[in-house]
């Protein structure tokens, strides 16, 4: 089993937004530093990055340590890779995630991503279909892509999927999310969409001949034995990882316009909270 090390860096990142400007200088230094041989004393660091020793102490306390001495002890232990995660269950969970990420990297096809991003851009409306845990991913993706200006919806009810598919046309795109691709209601909705010449993209860990005939693209997602049971890690995780890659490509395909849309939706949400 792969050995995993605990790091102080995530702790620093979790409090970064609450830090003062000088404390952010300190935080950035410790996040980015890879040099084990420098002088880590409070005097040495204060001279190196031009902050006071008192600022180092305040920074360490905001990170949850009693002071700079405790912080730097933990930090130096981390960069020397001596602080190993010993808990067997934690090791297994994190190793599962690492396996999924590694498999996802192997499965990513950048040309396919570009083709599907083009579908997104060409379609007047995009629908995310998902049932059960995949339905949760569909709802998440609807919100994320909507904030980039994409007209989209998430449909998670089987009967609503069938009715929606019957009303679609060739200007629509359906993104089907299913780890197993075995749900008969989902298949019926996809078959109906195909009759209406709808573009269909399936994200799945189980390619089948039936779906290969129905879909314009099938995106393989990473999996591991009994993943759908959700007994150790979330079944949605592989879907979310792969869809995040597509989200990044879609954003980057017209970054200025989509960043503007994102800002507009963010401002709309802020206005609502202020009311």
Short mmCIF file of the C-alpha atoms (twelve columns), coordinates in Angstrom:
data_MODEL
# 
_entry.id   MODEL 
# 
loop_
_atom_site.group_PDB 
_atom_site.id 
_atom_site.type_symbol 
_atom_site.label_atom_id 
_atom_site.label_alt_id 
_atom_site.label_comp_id 
_atom_site.label_asym_id 
_atom_site.label_seq_id 
_atom_site.Cartn_x 
_atom_site.Cartn_y 
_atom_site.Cartn_z 
_atom_site.pdbx_PDB_model_num 
ATOM 1   C CA . UNK A 1   0.000   0.000  0.000   1 
ATOM 2   C CA . UNK A 2   1.227   3.439  -0.901  1 
ATOM 3   C CA . UNK A 3   2.508   5.450  2.083   1 
ATOM 4   C CA . UNK A 4   0.751   8.762  2.597   1 
ATOM 5   C CA . UNK A 5   2.137   11.750 4.447   1 
ATOM 6   C CA . UNK A 6   0.267   14.382 6.418   1 
ATOM 7   C CA . UNK A 7   1.065   17.925 5.384   1 
ATOM 8   C CA . UNK A 8   0.723   21.313 7.062   1 
ATOM 9   C CA . UNK A 9   0.003   22.931 3.675   1 
ATOM 10  C CA . UNK A 10  -3.751  22.072 3.603   1 
ATOM 11  C CA . UNK A 11  -4.065  23.640 7.068   1 
ATOM 12  C CA . UNK A 12  -2.457  26.836 5.786   1 
ATOM 13  C CA . UNK A 13  -4.718  26.857 2.716   1 
ATOM 14  C CA . UNK A 14  -7.845  26.381 4.844   1 
ATOM 15  C CA . UNK A 15  -7.209  29.633 6.776   1 
ATOM 16  C CA . UNK A 16  -5.657  31.625 3.918   1 
ATOM 17  C CA . UNK A 17  -8.693  33.848 3.327   1 
ATOM 18  C CA . UNK A 18  -8.703  34.953 6.981   1 
ATOM 19  C CA . UNK A 19  -5.071  36.080 7.018   1 
ATOM 20  C CA . UNK A 20  -3.779  39.647 6.917   1 
ATOM 21  C CA . UNK A 21  -1.668  40.730 3.956   1 
ATOM 22  C CA . UNK A 22  1.635   40.100 5.744   1 
ATOM 23  C CA . UNK A 23  0.374   36.723 6.968   1 
ATOM 24  C CA . UNK A 24  -0.552  35.813 3.383   1 
ATOM 25  C CA . UNK A 25  3.054   36.522 2.391   1 
ATOM 26  C CA . UNK A 26  4.132   34.034 5.059   1 
ATOM 27  C CA . UNK A 27  1.509   31.494 4.000   1 
ATOM 28  C CA . UNK A 28  2.489   31.718 0.329   1 
ATOM 29  C CA . UNK A 29  6.127   31.154 1.209   1 
ATOM 30  C CA . UNK A 30  5.427   27.971 3.198   1 
ATOM 31  C CA . UNK A 31  2.984   26.637 0.597   1 
ATOM 32  C CA . UNK A 32  5.439   27.086 -2.276  1 
ATOM 33  C CA . UNK A 33  8.739   26.347 -0.529  1 
ATOM 34  C CA . UNK A 34  10.531  23.110 -1.491  1 
ATOM 35  C CA . UNK A 35  13.953  23.894 0.002   1 
ATOM 36  C CA . UNK A 36  14.712  21.773 3.078   1 
ATOM 37  C CA . UNK A 37  18.107  23.352 3.769   1 
ATOM 38  C CA . UNK A 38  17.180  26.987 4.518   1 
ATOM 39  C CA . UNK A 39  17.239  28.571 7.969   1 
ATOM 40  C CA . UNK A 40  13.749  28.000 9.373   1 
ATOM 41  C CA . UNK A 41  14.334  29.929 12.590  1 
ATOM 42  C CA . UNK A 42  11.941  32.810 13.178  1 
ATOM 43  C CA . UNK A 43  14.796  35.258 12.630  1 
ATOM 44  C CA . UNK A 44  15.921  33.500 9.442   1 
ATOM 45  C CA . UNK A 45  12.428  33.432 7.908   1 
ATOM 46  C CA . UNK A 46  11.592  37.007 8.928   1 
ATOM 47  C CA . UNK A 47  14.728  38.248 7.176   1 
ATOM 48  C CA . UNK A 48  14.145  36.069 4.106   1 
ATOM 49  C CA . UNK A 49  10.569  37.211 3.394   1 
ATOM 50  C CA . UNK A 50  10.698  40.600 5.154   1 
ATOM 51  C CA . UNK A 51  8.069   40.124 7.863   1 
ATOM 52  C CA . UNK A 52  8.317   40.531 11.625  1 
ATOM 53  C CA . UNK A 53  8.810   37.609 14.001  1 
ATOM 54  C CA . UNK A 54  5.581   38.682 15.729  1 
ATOM 55  C CA . UNK A 55  3.760   38.159 12.398  1 
ATOM 56  C CA . UNK A 56  5.164   34.623 12.221  1 
ATOM 57  C CA . UNK A 57  3.748   33.911 15.680  1 
ATOM 58  C CA . UNK A 58  0.309   35.307 14.809  1 
ATOM 59  C CA . UNK A 59  0.319   33.327 11.564  1 
ATOM 60  C CA . UNK A 60  1.182   30.087 13.378  1 
ATOM 61  C CA . UNK A 61  -1.620  30.618 15.899  1 
ATOM 62  C CA . UNK A 62  -4.159  31.232 13.126  1 
ATOM 63  C CA . UNK A 63  -3.110  27.865 11.717  1 
ATOM 64  C CA . UNK A 64  -4.029  26.261 15.030  1 
ATOM 65  C CA . UNK A 65  -0.574  25.931 16.595  1 
ATOM 66  C CA . UNK A 66  0.557   27.264 19.965  1 
ATOM 67  C CA . UNK A 67  3.253   29.326 18.281  1 
ATOM 68  C CA . UNK A 68  5.847   29.448 15.531  1 
ATOM 69  C CA . UNK A 69  8.040   26.833 17.201  1 
ATOM 70  C CA . UNK A 70  5.323   24.169 17.092  1 
ATOM 71  C CA . UNK A 71  4.337   25.165 13.559  1 
ATOM 72  C CA . UNK A 72  7.852   24.969 12.149  1 
ATOM 73  C CA . UNK A 73  8.484   21.648 13.898  1 
ATOM 74  C CA . UNK A 74  5.445   20.158 12.106  1 
ATOM 75  C CA . UNK A 75  6.367   21.831 8.841   1 
ATOM 76  C CA . UNK A 76  9.954   20.543 8.842   1 
ATOM 77  C CA . UNK A 77  8.734   17.076 9.754   1 
ATOM 78  C CA . UNK A 78  6.424   17.174 6.737   1 
ATOM 79  C CA . UNK A 79  9.028   18.229 4.188   1 
ATOM 80  C CA . UNK A 80  11.338  15.508 5.482   1 
ATOM 81  C CA . UNK A 81  8.436   13.053 4.880   1 
ATOM 82  C CA . UNK A 82  8.566   11.522 8.326   1 
ATOM 83  C CA . UNK A 83  4.959   12.102 9.356   1 
ATOM 84  C CA . UNK A 84  3.323   9.020  7.869   1 
ATOM 85  C CA . UNK A 85  -0.411  8.370  8.070   1 
ATOM 86  C CA . UNK A 86  -0.602  5.153  10.077  1 
ATOM 87  C CA . UNK A 87  -4.355  4.498  10.255  1 
ATOM 88  C CA . UNK A 88  -5.172  1.506  8.039   1 
ATOM 89  C CA . UNK A 89  -8.710  2.653  7.212   1 
ATOM 90  C CA . UNK A 90  -7.555  6.165  6.291   1 
ATOM 91  C CA . UNK A 91  -4.828  4.648  4.121   1 
ATOM 92  C CA . UNK A 92  -7.386  2.488  2.304   1 
ATOM 93  C CA . UNK A 93  -9.798  5.366  1.655   1 
ATOM 94  C CA . UNK A 94  -7.092  7.714  0.378   1 
ATOM 95  C CA . UNK A 95  -5.510  4.954  -1.698  1 
ATOM 96  C CA . UNK A 96  -8.904  4.358  -3.344  1 
ATOM 97  C CA . UNK A 97  -9.089  8.044  -4.269  1 
ATOM 98  C CA . UNK A 98  -5.528  7.967  -5.570  1 
ATOM 99  C CA . UNK A 99  -6.369  4.927  -7.704  1 
ATOM 100 C CA . UNK A 100 -9.406  6.653  -9.208  1 
ATOM 101 C CA . UNK A 101 -7.390  9.785  -10.020 1 
ATOM 102 C CA . UNK A 102 -4.629  7.742  -11.647 1 
ATOM 103 C CA . UNK A 103 -7.117  5.752  -13.732 1 
ATOM 104 C CA . UNK A 104 -8.929  8.954  -14.756 1 
ATOM 105 C CA . UNK A 105 -5.670  10.417 -16.049 1 
ATOM 106 C CA . UNK A 106 -5.140  7.285  -18.153 1 
ATOM 107 C CA . UNK A 107 -8.677  7.455  -19.572 1 
ATOM 108 C CA . UNK A 108 -8.781  11.136 -20.509 1 
ATOM 109 C CA . UNK A 109 -8.867  11.669 -24.271 1 
ATOM 110 C CA . UNK A 110 -8.259  15.333 -25.036 1 
ATOM 111 C CA . UNK A 111 -9.518  15.112 -28.609 1 
ATOM 112 C CA . UNK A 112 -12.769 13.605 -27.338 1 
ATOM 113 C CA . UNK A 113 -13.057 16.361 -24.731 1 
ATOM 114 C CA . UNK A 114 -12.705 19.012 -27.452 1 
ATOM 115 C CA . UNK A 115 -15.369 17.291 -29.581 1 
ATOM 116 C CA . UNK A 116 -17.839 17.225 -26.681 1 
ATOM 117 C CA . UNK A 117 -17.062 20.816 -25.704 1 
ATOM 118 C CA . UNK A 118 -17.989 21.718 -29.291 1 
ATOM 119 C CA . UNK A 119 -21.331 19.938 -28.744 1 
ATOM 120 C CA . UNK A 120 -21.888 22.103 -25.676 1 
ATOM 121 C CA . UNK A 121 -21.202 25.266 -27.648 1 
ATOM 122 C CA . UNK A 122 -23.348 24.272 -30.653 1 
ATOM 123 C CA . UNK A 123 -26.414 23.140 -28.691 1 
ATOM 124 C CA . UNK A 124 -29.230 25.489 -27.761 1 
ATOM 125 C CA . UNK A 125 -30.006 23.500 -24.628 1 
ATOM 126 C CA . UNK A 126 -28.135 20.857 -22.621 1 
ATOM 127 C CA . UNK A 127 -29.753 18.286 -20.332 1 
ATOM 128 C CA . UNK A 128 -27.954 16.230 -17.695 1 
ATOM 129 C CA . UNK A 129 -29.680 12.877 -17.088 1 
ATOM 130 C CA . UNK A 130 -28.856 10.898 -13.955 1 
ATOM 131 C CA . UNK A 131 -30.663 8.597  -11.510 1 
ATOM 132 C CA . UNK A 132 -29.717 7.946  -7.884  1 
ATOM 133 C CA . UNK A 133 -26.204 9.055  -6.996  1 
ATOM 134 C CA . UNK A 134 -25.626 10.034 -10.632 1 
ATOM 135 C CA . UNK A 135 -28.624 12.346 -10.302 1 
ATOM 136 C CA . UNK A 136 -26.769 14.253 -7.599  1 
ATOM 137 C CA . UNK A 137 -23.895 14.754 -10.031 1 
ATOM 138 C CA . UNK A 138 -26.354 15.919 -12.699 1 
ATOM 139 C CA . UNK A 139 -27.683 18.616 -10.354 1 
ATOM 140 C CA . UNK A 140 -24.163 19.720 -9.462  1 
ATOM 141 C CA . UNK A 141 -23.156 19.990 -13.119 1 
ATOM 142 C CA . UNK A 142 -26.297 21.945 -13.989 1 
ATOM 143 C CA . UNK A 143 -25.415 24.602 -11.418 1 
ATOM 144 C CA . UNK A 144 -21.768 24.787 -12.431 1 
ATOM 145 C CA . UNK A 145 -22.310 25.017 -16.186 1 
ATOM 146 C CA . UNK A 146 -25.239 27.411 -15.757 1 
ATOM 147 C CA . UNK A 147 -22.892 29.839 -14.023 1 
ATOM 148 C CA . UNK A 148 -20.838 29.912 -17.216 1 
ATOM 149 C CA . UNK A 149 -23.875 30.970 -19.253 1 
ATOM 150 C CA . UNK A 150 -24.905 27.523 -20.534 1 
ATOM 151 C CA . UNK A 151 -28.661 26.962 -20.853 1 
ATOM 152 C CA . UNK A 152 -29.011 23.614 -19.163 1 
ATOM 153 C CA . UNK A 153 -31.116 21.515 -16.823 1 
ATOM 154 C CA . UNK A 154 -30.735 18.400 -14.684 1 
ATOM 155 C CA . UNK A 155 -33.385 15.689 -14.890 1 
ATOM 156 C CA . UNK A 156 -33.309 12.925 -12.309 1 
ATOM 157 C CA . UNK A 157 -36.841 11.482 -12.468 1 
ATOM 158 C CA . UNK A 158 -37.245 8.588  -14.963 1 
ATOM 159 C CA . UNK A 159 -40.724 9.606  -16.192 1 
ATOM 160 C CA . UNK A 160 -39.683 13.228 -16.640 1 
ATOM 161 C CA . UNK A 161 -36.668 12.025 -18.656 1 
ATOM 162 C CA . UNK A 162 -38.912 10.126 -21.050 1 
ATOM 163 C CA . UNK A 163 -41.258 13.087 -21.534 1 
ATOM 164 C CA . UNK A 164 -38.351 15.485 -21.980 1 
ATOM 165 C CA . UNK A 165 -36.676 13.222 -24.542 1 
ATOM 166 C CA . UNK A 166 -39.885 13.106 -26.554 1 
ATOM 167 C CA . UNK A 167 -39.834 16.913 -26.862 1 
ATOM 168 C CA . UNK A 168 -36.188 17.371 -27.829 1 
ATOM 169 C CA . UNK A 169 -34.763 18.007 -31.279 1 
ATOM 170 C CA . UNK A 170 -31.401 18.050 -33.042 1 
ATOM 171 C CA . UNK A 171 -30.455 21.368 -31.416 1 
ATOM 172 C CA . UNK A 172 -30.361 19.685 -28.004 1 
ATOM 173 C CA . UNK A 173 -27.611 17.771 -26.209 1 
ATOM 174 C CA . UNK A 174 -28.186 15.085 -23.584 1 
ATOM 175 C CA . UNK A 175 -25.408 14.198 -21.164 1 
ATOM 176 C CA . UNK A 176 -26.160 10.799 -19.622 1 
ATOM 177 C CA . UNK A 177 -24.468 9.986  -16.309 1 
ATOM 178 C CA . UNK A 178 -24.478 6.340  -15.251 1 
ATOM 179 C CA . UNK A 179 -21.677 4.318  -13.707 1 
ATOM 180 C CA . UNK A 180 -23.280 0.962  -14.592 1 
ATOM 181 C CA . UNK A 181 -25.399 2.013  -17.638 1 
ATOM 182 C CA . UNK A 182 -27.865 -0.705 -16.605 1 
ATOM 183 C CA . UNK A 183 -30.919 1.338  -15.609 1 
ATOM 184 C CA . UNK A 184 -33.795 0.450  -18.008 1 
ATOM 185 C CA . UNK A 185 -35.626 3.770  -17.480 1 
ATOM 186 C CA . UNK A 186 -32.482 5.689  -18.430 1 
ATOM 187 C CA . UNK A 187 -32.045 3.543  -21.525 1 
ATOM 188 C CA . UNK A 188 -35.667 4.160  -22.562 1 
ATOM 189 C CA . UNK A 189 -35.155 7.940  -22.287 1 
ATOM 190 C CA . UNK A 190 -31.957 7.738  -24.366 1 
ATOM 191 C CA . UNK A 191 -33.689 5.633  -27.029 1 
ATOM 192 C CA . UNK A 192 -36.449 8.246  -27.265 1 
ATOM 193 C CA . UNK A 193 -33.894 11.056 -27.571 1 
ATOM 194 C CA . UNK A 194 -32.097 9.159  -30.344 1 
ATOM 195 C CA . UNK A 195 -35.346 8.964  -32.351 1 
ATOM 196 C CA . UNK A 196 -35.412 12.781 -32.301 1 
ATOM 197 C CA . UNK A 197 -31.818 13.064 -33.590 1 
ATOM 198 C CA . UNK A 198 -30.580 14.465 -30.292 1 
ATOM 199 C CA . UNK A 199 -26.822 14.451 -29.694 1 
ATOM 200 C CA . UNK A 200 -26.105 12.068 -26.797 1 
ATOM 201 C CA . UNK A 201 -22.959 11.716 -24.676 1 
ATOM 202 C CA . UNK A 202 -22.691 8.963  -22.051 1 
ATOM 203 C CA . UNK A 203 -20.332 9.048  -19.069 1 
ATOM 204 C CA . UNK A 204 -20.007 5.492  -17.767 1 
ATOM 205 C CA . UNK A 205 -17.698 2.822  -16.405 1 
ATOM 206 C CA . UNK A 206 -19.544 0.152  -18.391 1 
ATOM 207 C CA . UNK A 207 -19.574 0.533  -22.163 1 
ATOM 208 C CA . UNK A 208 -22.234 -1.616 -23.815 1 
ATOM 209 C CA . UNK A 209 -22.998 -2.363 -27.445 1 
ATOM 210 C CA . UNK A 210 -26.514 -0.964 -26.983 1 
ATOM 211 C CA . UNK A 211 -25.267 2.449  -25.862 1 
ATOM 212 C CA . UNK A 212 -22.523 2.503  -28.484 1 
ATOM 213 C CA . UNK A 213 -25.265 2.436  -31.149 1 
ATOM 214 C CA . UNK A 214 -27.235 5.215  -29.442 1 
ATOM 215 C CA . UNK A 215 -24.543 7.689  -28.381 1 
ATOM 216 C CA . UNK A 216 -22.426 10.146 -30.321 1 
ATOM 217 C CA . UNK A 217 -19.689 9.807  -27.705 1 
ATOM 218 C CA . UNK A 218 -19.078 7.515  -24.742 1 
ATOM 219 C CA . UNK A 219 -16.684 8.794  -22.095 1 
ATOM 220 C CA . UNK A 220 -15.133 6.069  -19.966 1 
ATOM 221 C CA . UNK A 221 -14.865 6.904  -16.280 1 
ATOM 222 C CA . UNK A 222 -12.617 5.243  -13.737 1 
ATOM 223 C CA . UNK A 223 -13.993 2.609  -11.416 1 
ATOM 224 C CA . UNK A 224 -12.961 -0.045 -8.938  1 
ATOM 225 C CA . UNK A 225 -14.603 -3.174 -7.581  1 
ATOM 226 C CA . UNK A 226 -17.924 -2.495 -5.794  1 
ATOM 227 C CA . UNK A 227 -17.622 1.268  -6.287  1 
ATOM 228 C CA . UNK A 228 -21.385 1.579  -6.903  1 
ATOM 229 C CA . UNK A 229 -22.048 0.254  -3.380  1 
ATOM 230 C CA . UNK A 230 -20.445 3.393  -1.912  1 
ATOM 231 C CA . UNK A 231 -19.057 1.344  0.967   1 
ATOM 232 C CA . UNK A 232 -15.749 3.226  1.173   1 
ATOM 233 C CA . UNK A 233 -15.723 6.193  -1.190  1 
ATOM 234 C CA . UNK A 234 -18.522 8.108  -2.875  1 
ATOM 235 C CA . UNK A 235 -19.773 6.499  -6.116  1 
ATOM 236 C CA . UNK A 236 -20.088 9.993  -7.600  1 
ATOM 237 C CA . UNK A 237 -16.372 10.775 -7.277  1 
ATOM 238 C CA . UNK A 238 -15.157 9.353  -10.641 1 
ATOM 239 C CA . UNK A 239 -17.975 11.136 -12.479 1 
ATOM 240 C CA . UNK A 240 -17.189 14.438 -10.785 1 
ATOM 241 C CA . UNK A 241 -13.467 14.162 -11.572 1 
ATOM 242 C CA . UNK A 242 -14.062 13.511 -15.279 1 
ATOM 243 C CA . UNK A 243 -16.758 16.186 -15.547 1 
ATOM 244 C CA . UNK A 244 -14.463 18.693 -13.855 1 
ATOM 245 C CA . UNK A 245 -12.021 18.135 -16.719 1 
ATOM 246 C CA . UNK A 246 -14.779 18.918 -19.231 1 
ATOM 247 C CA . UNK A 247 -15.805 21.971 -17.210 1 
ATOM 248 C CA . UNK A 248 -12.230 23.284 -17.336 1 
ATOM 249 C CA . UNK A 249 -12.048 22.809 -21.113 1 
ATOM 250 C CA . UNK A 250 -15.456 24.435 -21.646 1 
ATOM 251 C CA . UNK A 251 -14.436 27.432 -19.545 1 
ATOM 252 C CA . UNK A 252 -11.127 27.764 -21.372 1 
ATOM 253 C CA . UNK A 253 -12.725 27.522 -24.838 1 
ATOM 254 C CA . UNK A 254 -14.114 31.065 -24.428 1 
ATOM 255 C CA . UNK A 255 -12.570 32.140 -21.158 1 
ATOM 256 C CA . UNK A 256 -13.272 35.891 -21.232 1 
ATOM 257 C CA . UNK A 257 -16.955 35.542 -22.056 1 
ATOM 258 C CA . UNK A 258 -17.529 32.659 -19.638 1 
ATOM 259 C CA . UNK A 259 -15.612 34.332 -16.834 1 
ATOM 260 C CA . UNK A 260 -17.864 37.363 -17.342 1 
ATOM 261 C CA . UNK A 261 -20.958 35.121 -17.123 1 
ATOM 262 C CA . UNK A 262 -19.580 33.502 -13.982 1 
ATOM 263 C CA . UNK A 263 -19.035 36.909 -12.392 1 
ATOM 264 C CA . UNK A 264 -22.554 38.022 -13.366 1 
ATOM 265 C CA . UNK A 265 -24.183 35.001 -11.739 1 
ATOM 266 C CA . UNK A 266 -22.012 35.428 -8.665  1 
ATOM 267 C CA . UNK A 267 -23.097 39.062 -8.355  1 
ATOM 268 C CA . UNK A 268 -26.741 38.017 -8.772  1 
ATOM 269 C CA . UNK A 269 -26.384 35.590 -5.884  1 
ATOM 270 C CA . UNK A 270 -24.721 38.243 -3.720  1 
ATOM 271 C CA . UNK A 271 -27.560 40.693 -4.436  1 
ATOM 272 C CA . UNK A 272 -30.093 38.076 -3.386  1 
ATOM 273 C CA . UNK A 273 -28.306 37.492 -0.072  1 
ATOM 274 C CA . UNK A 274 -28.248 41.224 0.669   1 
ATOM 275 C CA . UNK A 275 -32.027 41.598 0.285   1 
# 
